[in-house]
Amino acid sequence: MDESEVKPLSAYPEDRAKLLGLSKAVLDDDRSSKEAFALAELVQAILEDEQWGLNRGVWKAGDFTN
């Protein structure tokens, strides 16, 4: 994939919502492995940071730069 084709997750709201849902499910399940838990925390942190920027007008959904 060419770097010019890379888009932030805000450009894909359905996938963003799916990732947030999956990470929440892993974090809520006490049977999750520590690796899955760490990955879910990372996904959630990245998406929450992106949402913070969107909410404050740092960038717009679908922007390629921040």
One Martini backbone bead per residue (centre of mass of N, CA, C, O) as a GRO file, in nm:
protein
   66
    1MET     BB    1   0.095   0.038   0.024
    2ASP     BB    2   0.061   0.355  -0.025
    3GLU     BB    3   0.096   0.634   0.167
    4SER     BB    4  -0.135   0.798   0.007
    5GLU     BB    5  -0.364   0.567   0.098
    6VAL     BB    6  -0.362   0.656   0.385
    7LYS     BB    7  -0.605   0.651   0.649
    8PRO     BB    8  -0.787   0.741   0.888
    9LEU     BB    9  -1.036   0.605   1.083
   10SER     BB   10  -1.239   0.846   1.037
   11ALA     BB   11  -1.293   0.742   0.731
   12TYR     BB   12  -1.414   0.469   0.901
   13PRO     BB   13  -1.675   0.442   1.102
   14GLU     BB   14  -1.739   0.136   1.107
   15ASP     BB   15  -1.454   0.036   1.189
   16ARG     BB   16  -1.427   0.205   1.442
   17ALA     BB   17  -1.670   0.084   1.591
   18LYS     BB   18  -1.570  -0.208   1.582
   19LEU     BB   19  -1.305  -0.167   1.739
   20LEU     BB   20  -1.433  -0.057   1.996
   21GLY     BB   21  -1.610  -0.305   2.054
   22LEU     BB   22  -1.383  -0.517   2.067
   23SER     BB   23  -1.214  -0.384   2.289
   24LYS     BB   24  -1.434  -0.388   2.504
   25ALA     BB   25  -1.476  -0.694   2.512
   26VAL     BB   26  -1.190  -0.762   2.605
   27LEU     BB   27  -1.186  -0.578   2.864
   28ASP     BB   28  -1.456  -0.730   2.989
   29ASP     BB   29  -1.284  -1.000   2.969
   30ASP     BB   30  -1.126  -1.211   3.202
   31ARG     BB   31  -1.016  -1.423   2.964
   32SER     BB   32  -0.817  -1.245   2.855
   33SER     BB   33  -0.533  -1.190   2.741
   34LYS     BB   34  -0.270  -0.983   2.789
   35GLU     BB   35  -0.233  -0.920   2.486
   36ALA     BB   36  -0.525  -0.846   2.418
   37PHE     BB   37  -0.548  -0.624   2.629
   38ALA     BB   38  -0.318  -0.444   2.522
   39LEU     BB   39  -0.436  -0.404   2.239
   40ALA     BB   40  -0.708  -0.281   2.327
   41GLU     BB   41  -0.585  -0.036   2.469
   42LEU     BB   42  -0.443   0.079   2.220
   43VAL     BB   43  -0.685   0.115   2.036
   44GLN     BB   44  -0.844   0.298   2.226
   45ALA     BB   45  -0.634   0.526   2.250
   46ILE     BB   46  -0.617   0.602   1.952
   47LEU     BB   47  -0.922   0.664   1.911
   48GLU     BB   48  -0.944   0.877   2.136
   49ASP     BB   49  -0.737   1.073   2.020
   50GLU     BB   50  -0.877   1.120   1.753
   51GLN     BB   51  -1.144   1.226   1.877
   52TRP     BB   52  -1.024   1.468   2.016
   53GLY     BB   53  -0.939   1.612   1.753
   54LEU     BB   54  -1.221   1.623   1.624
   55ASN     BB   55  -1.370   1.781   1.856
   56ARG     BB   56  -1.140   2.034   1.829
   57GLY     BB   57  -1.042   2.079   1.519
   58VAL     BB   58  -0.761   1.967   1.435
   59TRP     BB   59  -0.940   1.778   1.256
   60LYS     BB   60  -1.090   1.598   0.996
   61ALA     BB   61  -1.263   1.375   0.864
   62GLY     BB   62  -1.020   1.231   0.638
   63ASP     BB   63  -0.770   1.336   0.700
   64PHE     BB   64  -0.407   1.313   0.636
   65THR     BB   65  -0.362   1.527   0.858
   66ASN     BB   66  -0.261   1.693   1.185
   0.00000   0.00000   0.00000
